[in-house]
Short mmCIF file of C-alpha atoms in Angstrom, two decimals:
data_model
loop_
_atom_site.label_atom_id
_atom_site.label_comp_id
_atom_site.label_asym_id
_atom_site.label_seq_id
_atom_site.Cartn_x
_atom_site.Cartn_y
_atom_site.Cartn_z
CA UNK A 1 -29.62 21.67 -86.49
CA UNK A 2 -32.20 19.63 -87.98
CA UNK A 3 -30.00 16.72 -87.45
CA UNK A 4 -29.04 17.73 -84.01
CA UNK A 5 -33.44 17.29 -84.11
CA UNK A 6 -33.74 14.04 -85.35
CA UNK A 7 -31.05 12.06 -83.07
CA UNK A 8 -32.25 14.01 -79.59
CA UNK A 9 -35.60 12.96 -80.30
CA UNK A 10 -35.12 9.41 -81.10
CA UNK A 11 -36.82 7.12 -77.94
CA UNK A 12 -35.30 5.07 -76.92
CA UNK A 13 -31.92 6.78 -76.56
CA UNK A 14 -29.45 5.11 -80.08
CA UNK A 15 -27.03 3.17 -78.92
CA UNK A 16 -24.90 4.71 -81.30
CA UNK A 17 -25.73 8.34 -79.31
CA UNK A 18 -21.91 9.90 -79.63
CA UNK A 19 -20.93 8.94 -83.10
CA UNK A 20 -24.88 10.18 -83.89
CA UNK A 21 -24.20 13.27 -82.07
CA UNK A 22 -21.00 13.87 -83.51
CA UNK A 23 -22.22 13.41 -87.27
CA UNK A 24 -24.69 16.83 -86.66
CA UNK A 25 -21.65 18.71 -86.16
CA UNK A 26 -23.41 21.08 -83.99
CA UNK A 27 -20.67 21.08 -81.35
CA UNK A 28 -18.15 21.82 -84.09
CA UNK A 29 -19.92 25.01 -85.23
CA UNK A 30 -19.95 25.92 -81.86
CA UNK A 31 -16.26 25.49 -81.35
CA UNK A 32 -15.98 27.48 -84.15
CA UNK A 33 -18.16 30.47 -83.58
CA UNK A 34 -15.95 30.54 -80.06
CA UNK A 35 -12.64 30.58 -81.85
CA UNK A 36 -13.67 33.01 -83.86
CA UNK A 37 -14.22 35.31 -80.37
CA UNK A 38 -11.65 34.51 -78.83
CA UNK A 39 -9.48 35.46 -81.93
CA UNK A 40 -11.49 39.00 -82.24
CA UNK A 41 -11.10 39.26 -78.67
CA UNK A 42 -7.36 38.83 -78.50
CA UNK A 43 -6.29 41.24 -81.08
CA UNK A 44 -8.85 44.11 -79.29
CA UNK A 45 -6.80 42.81 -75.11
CA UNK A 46 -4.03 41.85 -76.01
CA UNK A 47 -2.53 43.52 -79.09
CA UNK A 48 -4.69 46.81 -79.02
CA UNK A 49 -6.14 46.81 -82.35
CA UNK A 50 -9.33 47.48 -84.08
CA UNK A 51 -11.14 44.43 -86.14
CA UNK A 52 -13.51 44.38 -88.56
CA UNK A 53 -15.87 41.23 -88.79
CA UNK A 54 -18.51 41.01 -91.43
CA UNK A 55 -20.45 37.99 -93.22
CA UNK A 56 -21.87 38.09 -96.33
CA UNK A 57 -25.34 40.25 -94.81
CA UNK A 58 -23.77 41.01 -91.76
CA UNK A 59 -26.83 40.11 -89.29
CA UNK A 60 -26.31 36.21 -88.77
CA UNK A 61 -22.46 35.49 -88.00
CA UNK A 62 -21.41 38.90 -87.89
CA UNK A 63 -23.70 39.38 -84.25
CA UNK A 64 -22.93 35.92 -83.25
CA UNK A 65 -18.80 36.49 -83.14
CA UNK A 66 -19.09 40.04 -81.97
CA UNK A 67 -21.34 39.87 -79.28
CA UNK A 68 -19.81 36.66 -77.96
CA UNK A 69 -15.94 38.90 -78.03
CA UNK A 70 -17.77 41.58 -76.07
CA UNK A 71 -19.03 39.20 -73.53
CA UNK A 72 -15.46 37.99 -73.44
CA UNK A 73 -14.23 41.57 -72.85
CA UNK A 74 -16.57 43.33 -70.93
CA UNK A 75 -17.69 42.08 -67.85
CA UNK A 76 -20.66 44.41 -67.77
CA UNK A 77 -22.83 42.10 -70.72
CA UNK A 78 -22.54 39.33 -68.22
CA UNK A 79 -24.62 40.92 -65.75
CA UNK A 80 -28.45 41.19 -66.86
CA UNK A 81 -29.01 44.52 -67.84
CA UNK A 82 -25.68 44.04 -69.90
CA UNK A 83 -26.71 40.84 -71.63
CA UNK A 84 -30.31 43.03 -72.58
CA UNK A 85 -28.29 45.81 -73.81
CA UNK A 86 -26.16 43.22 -75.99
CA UNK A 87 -29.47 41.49 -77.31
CA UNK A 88 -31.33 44.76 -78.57
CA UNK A 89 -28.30 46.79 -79.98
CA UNK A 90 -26.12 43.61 -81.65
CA UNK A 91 -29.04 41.72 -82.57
CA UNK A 92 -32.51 43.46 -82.50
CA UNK A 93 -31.56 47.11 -83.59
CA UNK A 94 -28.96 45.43 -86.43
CA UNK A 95 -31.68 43.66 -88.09
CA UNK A 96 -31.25 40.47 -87.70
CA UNK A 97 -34.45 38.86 -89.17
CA UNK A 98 -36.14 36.95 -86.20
CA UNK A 99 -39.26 36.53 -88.07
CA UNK A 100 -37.59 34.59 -90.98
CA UNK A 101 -34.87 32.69 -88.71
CA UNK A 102 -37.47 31.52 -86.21
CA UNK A 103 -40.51 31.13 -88.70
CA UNK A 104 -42.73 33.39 -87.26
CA UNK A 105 -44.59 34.86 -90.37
CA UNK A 106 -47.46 33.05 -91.70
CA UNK A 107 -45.93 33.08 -95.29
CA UNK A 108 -42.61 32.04 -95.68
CA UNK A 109 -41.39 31.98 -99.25
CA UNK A 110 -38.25 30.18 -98.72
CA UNK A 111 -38.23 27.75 -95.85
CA UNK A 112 -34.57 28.12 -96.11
CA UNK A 113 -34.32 31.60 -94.73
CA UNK A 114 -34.97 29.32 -91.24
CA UNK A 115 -32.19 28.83 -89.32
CA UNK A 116 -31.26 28.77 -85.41
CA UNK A 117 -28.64 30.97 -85.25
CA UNK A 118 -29.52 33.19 -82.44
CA UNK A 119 -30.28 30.14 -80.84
CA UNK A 120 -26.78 29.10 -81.25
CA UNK A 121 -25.26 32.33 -80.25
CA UNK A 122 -27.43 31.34 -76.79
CA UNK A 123 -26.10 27.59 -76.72
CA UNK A 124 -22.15 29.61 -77.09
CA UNK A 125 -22.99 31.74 -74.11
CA UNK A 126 -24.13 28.41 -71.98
CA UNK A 127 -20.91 27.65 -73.21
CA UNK A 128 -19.21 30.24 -71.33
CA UNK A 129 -21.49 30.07 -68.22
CA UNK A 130 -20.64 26.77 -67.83
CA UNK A 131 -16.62 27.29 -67.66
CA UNK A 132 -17.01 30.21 -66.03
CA UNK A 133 -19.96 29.63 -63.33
CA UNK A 134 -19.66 32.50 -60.81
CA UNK A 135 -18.63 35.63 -63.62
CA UNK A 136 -22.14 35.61 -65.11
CA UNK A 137 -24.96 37.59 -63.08
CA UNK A 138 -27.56 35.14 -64.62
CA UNK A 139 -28.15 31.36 -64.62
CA UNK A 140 -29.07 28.82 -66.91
CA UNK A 141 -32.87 29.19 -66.33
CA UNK A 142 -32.44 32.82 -67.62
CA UNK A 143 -30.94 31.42 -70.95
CA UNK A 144 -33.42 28.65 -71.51
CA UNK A 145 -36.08 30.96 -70.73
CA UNK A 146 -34.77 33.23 -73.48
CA UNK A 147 -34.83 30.35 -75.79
CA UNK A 148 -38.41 29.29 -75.02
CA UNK A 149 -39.74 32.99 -75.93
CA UNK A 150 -37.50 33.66 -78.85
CA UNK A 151 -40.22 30.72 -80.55
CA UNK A 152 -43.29 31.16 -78.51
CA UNK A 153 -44.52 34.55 -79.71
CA UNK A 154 -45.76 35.02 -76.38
CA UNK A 155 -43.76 38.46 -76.30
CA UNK A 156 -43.09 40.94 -79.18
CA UNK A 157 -39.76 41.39 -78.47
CA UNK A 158 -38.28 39.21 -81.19
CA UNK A 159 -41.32 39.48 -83.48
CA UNK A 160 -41.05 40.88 -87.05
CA UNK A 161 -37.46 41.27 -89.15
CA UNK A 162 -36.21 44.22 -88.46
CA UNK A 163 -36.78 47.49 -85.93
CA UNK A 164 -38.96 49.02 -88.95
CA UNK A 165 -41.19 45.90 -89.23
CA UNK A 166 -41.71 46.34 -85.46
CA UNK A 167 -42.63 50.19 -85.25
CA UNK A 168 -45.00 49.90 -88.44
CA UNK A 169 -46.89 47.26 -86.80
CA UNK A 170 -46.63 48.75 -83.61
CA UNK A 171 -45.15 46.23 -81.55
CA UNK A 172 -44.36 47.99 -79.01
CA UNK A 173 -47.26 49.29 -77.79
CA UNK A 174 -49.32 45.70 -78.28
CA UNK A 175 -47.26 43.70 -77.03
CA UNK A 176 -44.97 42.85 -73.93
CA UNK A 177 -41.29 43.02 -73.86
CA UNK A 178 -39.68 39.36 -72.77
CA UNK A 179 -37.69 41.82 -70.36
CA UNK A 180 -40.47 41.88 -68.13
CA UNK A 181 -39.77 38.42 -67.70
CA UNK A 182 -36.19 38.58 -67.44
CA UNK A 183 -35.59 41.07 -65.61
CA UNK A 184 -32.71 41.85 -63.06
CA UNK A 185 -35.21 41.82 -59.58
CA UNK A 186 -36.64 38.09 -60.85
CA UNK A 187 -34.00 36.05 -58.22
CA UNK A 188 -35.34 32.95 -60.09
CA UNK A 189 -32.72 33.30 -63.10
CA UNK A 190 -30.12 35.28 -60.19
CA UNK A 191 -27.19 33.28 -60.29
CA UNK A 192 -25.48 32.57 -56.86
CA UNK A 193 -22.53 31.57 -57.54
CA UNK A 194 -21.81 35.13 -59.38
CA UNK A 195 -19.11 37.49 -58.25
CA UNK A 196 -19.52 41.11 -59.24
CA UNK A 197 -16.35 43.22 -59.47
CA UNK A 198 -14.62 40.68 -61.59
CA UNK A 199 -12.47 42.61 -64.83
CA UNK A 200 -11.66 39.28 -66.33
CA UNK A 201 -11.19 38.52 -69.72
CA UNK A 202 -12.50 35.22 -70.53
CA UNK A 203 -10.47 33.02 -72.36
CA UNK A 204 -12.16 29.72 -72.36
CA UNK A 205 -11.57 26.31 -73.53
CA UNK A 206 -13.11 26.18 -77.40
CA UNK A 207 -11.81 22.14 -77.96
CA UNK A 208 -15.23 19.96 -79.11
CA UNK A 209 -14.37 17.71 -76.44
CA UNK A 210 -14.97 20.56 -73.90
CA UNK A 211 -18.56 21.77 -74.86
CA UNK A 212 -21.42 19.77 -74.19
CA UNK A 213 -25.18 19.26 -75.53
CA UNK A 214 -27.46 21.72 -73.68
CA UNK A 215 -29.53 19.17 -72.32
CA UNK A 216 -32.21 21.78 -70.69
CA UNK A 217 -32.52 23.03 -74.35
CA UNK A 218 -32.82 19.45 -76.67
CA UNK A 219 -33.01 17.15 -74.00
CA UNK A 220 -35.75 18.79 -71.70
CA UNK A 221 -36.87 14.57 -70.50
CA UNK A 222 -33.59 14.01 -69.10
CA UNK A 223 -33.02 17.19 -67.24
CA UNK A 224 -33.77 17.73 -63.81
CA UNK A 225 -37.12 17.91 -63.08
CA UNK A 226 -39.95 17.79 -60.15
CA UNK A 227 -41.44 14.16 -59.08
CA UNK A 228 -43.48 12.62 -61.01
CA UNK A 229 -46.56 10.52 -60.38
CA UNK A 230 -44.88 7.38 -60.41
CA UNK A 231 -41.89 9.33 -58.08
CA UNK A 232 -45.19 10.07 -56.08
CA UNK A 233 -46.61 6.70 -55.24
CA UNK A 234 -44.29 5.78 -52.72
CA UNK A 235 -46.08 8.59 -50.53
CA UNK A 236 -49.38 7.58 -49.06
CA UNK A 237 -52.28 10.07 -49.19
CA UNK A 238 -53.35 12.09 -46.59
CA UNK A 239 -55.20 10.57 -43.88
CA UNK A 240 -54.33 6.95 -45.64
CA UNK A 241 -53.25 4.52 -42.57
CA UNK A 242 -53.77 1.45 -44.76
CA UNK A 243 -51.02 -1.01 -43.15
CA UNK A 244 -50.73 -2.98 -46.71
CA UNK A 245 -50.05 0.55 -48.28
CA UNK A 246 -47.53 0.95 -45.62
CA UNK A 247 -45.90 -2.31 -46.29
CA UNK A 248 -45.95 -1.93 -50.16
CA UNK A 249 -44.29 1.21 -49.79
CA UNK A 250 -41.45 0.18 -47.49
CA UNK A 251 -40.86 -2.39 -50.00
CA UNK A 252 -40.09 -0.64 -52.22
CA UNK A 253 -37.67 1.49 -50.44
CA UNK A 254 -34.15 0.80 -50.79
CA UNK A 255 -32.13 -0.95 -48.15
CA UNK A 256 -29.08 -1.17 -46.79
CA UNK A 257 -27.13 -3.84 -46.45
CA UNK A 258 -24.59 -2.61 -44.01
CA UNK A 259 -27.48 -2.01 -41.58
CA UNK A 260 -28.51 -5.37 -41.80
CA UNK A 261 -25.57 -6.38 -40.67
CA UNK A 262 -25.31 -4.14 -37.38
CA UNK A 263 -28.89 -5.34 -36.47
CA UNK A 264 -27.71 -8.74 -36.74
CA UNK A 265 -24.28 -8.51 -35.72
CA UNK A 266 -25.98 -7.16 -32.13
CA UNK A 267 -28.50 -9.84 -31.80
CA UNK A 268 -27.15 -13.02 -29.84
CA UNK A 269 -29.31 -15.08 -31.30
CA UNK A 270 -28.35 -14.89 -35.00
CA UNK A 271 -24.58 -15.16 -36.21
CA UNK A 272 -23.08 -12.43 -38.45
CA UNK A 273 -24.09 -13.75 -41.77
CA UNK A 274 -22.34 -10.92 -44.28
CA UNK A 275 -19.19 -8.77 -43.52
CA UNK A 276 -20.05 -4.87 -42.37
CA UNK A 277 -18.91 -2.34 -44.61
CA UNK A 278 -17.20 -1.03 -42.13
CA UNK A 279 -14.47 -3.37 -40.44
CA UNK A 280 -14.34 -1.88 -37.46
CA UNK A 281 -17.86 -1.93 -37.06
CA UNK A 282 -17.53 -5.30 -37.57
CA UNK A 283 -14.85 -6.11 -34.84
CA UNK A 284 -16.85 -3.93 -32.61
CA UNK A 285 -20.23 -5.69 -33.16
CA UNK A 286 -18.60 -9.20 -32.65
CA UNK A 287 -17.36 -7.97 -29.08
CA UNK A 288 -20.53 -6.86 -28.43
CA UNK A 289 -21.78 -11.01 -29.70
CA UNK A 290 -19.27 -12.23 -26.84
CA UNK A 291 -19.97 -10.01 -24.28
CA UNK A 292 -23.84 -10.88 -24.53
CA UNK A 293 -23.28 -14.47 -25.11
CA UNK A 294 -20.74 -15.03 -21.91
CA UNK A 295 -23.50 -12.87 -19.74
CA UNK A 296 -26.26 -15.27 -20.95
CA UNK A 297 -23.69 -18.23 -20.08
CA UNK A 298 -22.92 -16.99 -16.53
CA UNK A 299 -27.11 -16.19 -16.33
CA UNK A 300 -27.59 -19.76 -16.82
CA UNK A 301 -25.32 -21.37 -14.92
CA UNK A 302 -26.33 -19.01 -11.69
CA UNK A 303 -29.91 -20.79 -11.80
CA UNK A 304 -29.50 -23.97 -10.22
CA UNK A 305 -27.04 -22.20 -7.33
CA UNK A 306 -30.03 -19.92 -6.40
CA UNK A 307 -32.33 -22.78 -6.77
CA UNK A 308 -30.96 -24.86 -4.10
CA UNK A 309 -29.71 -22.19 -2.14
CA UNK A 310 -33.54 -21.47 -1.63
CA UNK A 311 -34.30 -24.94 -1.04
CA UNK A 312 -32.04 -25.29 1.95
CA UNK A 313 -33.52 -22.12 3.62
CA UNK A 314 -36.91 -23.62 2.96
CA UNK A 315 -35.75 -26.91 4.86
CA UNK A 316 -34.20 -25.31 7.40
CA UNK A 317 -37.97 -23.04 8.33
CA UNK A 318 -39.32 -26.17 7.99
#
């Protein structure tokens, strides 16, 4: 992970970004920990029988593969309330230490005993929400969200190592529970593309060359994001009606080169220049050339005919 780190936050981006990316062997792990669901959740569908799964302490891999086979079975922990049910029995009430994996206490006596793995469990799930977009009640934001308060102590949901740490220092009562947040009425993290009544089993795709980096997670800069000031500047303020503002600002703008052409494929005066990007556009602009050009012909040569018509009839009053 610390790897994973280092090569997101070099600037500017290495030129050697896959083979960098690749040499973390984050996305590896994760095709692993899915595997390893997919297996558990295969012999509980399809063959019928019980399995056992246990790591050496039995709260860092063992929640990771077994809550990621029940969101494979179970279509009820992707909806919200299902997902919070999966977070505070297979992780919080099992003891997995948040305080030492996220480096919350103040005195850690092994910096070792850090280690993302819930955050990986979460990077598996966007995993699975992105092969499967419309069977998960929640969205991305709902994930990322997650991520930013398992490390910002703002809540004291994932504070302390253990449901014992928790009610001795009274956690409960002092602090707020992320689920306020998250909950099931905030339509921000309400995914719309999700379709309720599905029984699927999901059986997704666990090849490396499948996943991809959570960008929203270790790559926040190149996500999505509102306008920036320099986004901003093509806008003139309120009330501004300087014309060299205006002009800078068109400028600026990009243009099109097909309309360039229409304007001056319809203008007499000034012969088509560029081909349209549309041919019949073209063809039809060029009639449009002739058509104006054989008018203005017949225009001129109708002048001198009026001309002396009118001074005949003069003569003739004379």
């Amino acid at each position: 992970f610390q790897y994973l780190r280092a090569v997101c936050s070099q600037v500017p981006d290495p030129s050697n970004w896959l083979s960098a990316l690749e040499s973390t062997k984050w996305l590896q792990h994760l095709s692993v920990m899915l595997k390893a669901a997919v297996l558990v959740s295969g012999a509980v569908d399809r063959e019928g029988r019980p399995v056992l799964v246990h790591c050496s302490d039995g709260w860092d891999r063992t929640p990771q593969i077994v809550a990621l086979a029940k969101i494979l079975l179970d279509p009820y922990y992707r909806t919200m309330e299902g997902f919070q049910v999966l977070v505070e029995s297979d992780w919080l009430d099992f003891g997995h230490k948040f305080g030492d994996r996220c480096g919350h206490q103040e005195k850690v006596e092994d910096q070792n005993e850090q280690c993302p793995v819930f955050l990986q469990w979460l990077d598996a799930v966007h995993q699975l929400l992105k092969q499967f977009p419309c069977l998960f009640e929640f969205n991305e934001a709902f994930l990322v969200k997650l991520v930013q308060h398992t490390y910002s102590c703002l809540y004291g949901t994932f504070l302390g190592n253990s449901p014992c740490e928790r009610e001795m220092h009274n956690i409960y009562k002092r602090t707020c529970s992320v689920w306020s947040l998250l909950r099931a009425g905030n339509k921000n993290f309400h995914n719309l593309l999700y379709m309720p009544g599905s029984e699927q089993v999901l059986h997704p795709v666990c090849h490396v060359r499948a996943l991809h980096v959570w960008t929203a997670v270790y790559l926040p800069a190149s996500s999505p994001h509102p306008l920036g000031q320099d986004d901003m500047d093509i806008y003139p303020p309120p009330g501004s009606q300087s014309q060299e503002f205006s002009g800078r600002c068109l400028d600026r703008l990009p243009k099109t080169r097909s309309m360039d052409d229409l304007l001056s494929a319809c203008d007499s005066s000034s012969p088509l220049t560029r081909t349209s990007s549309d041919p019949n556009l073209n063809n039809h602009c060029q009639e449009v050339r002739v058509g104006l050009e054989a008018r203005h012909t017949t225009a001129e040569g109708a002048e001198p005919h009026l001309g002396e018509g009118s001074a005949g009839a003069a003569g003739e009053a004379r």
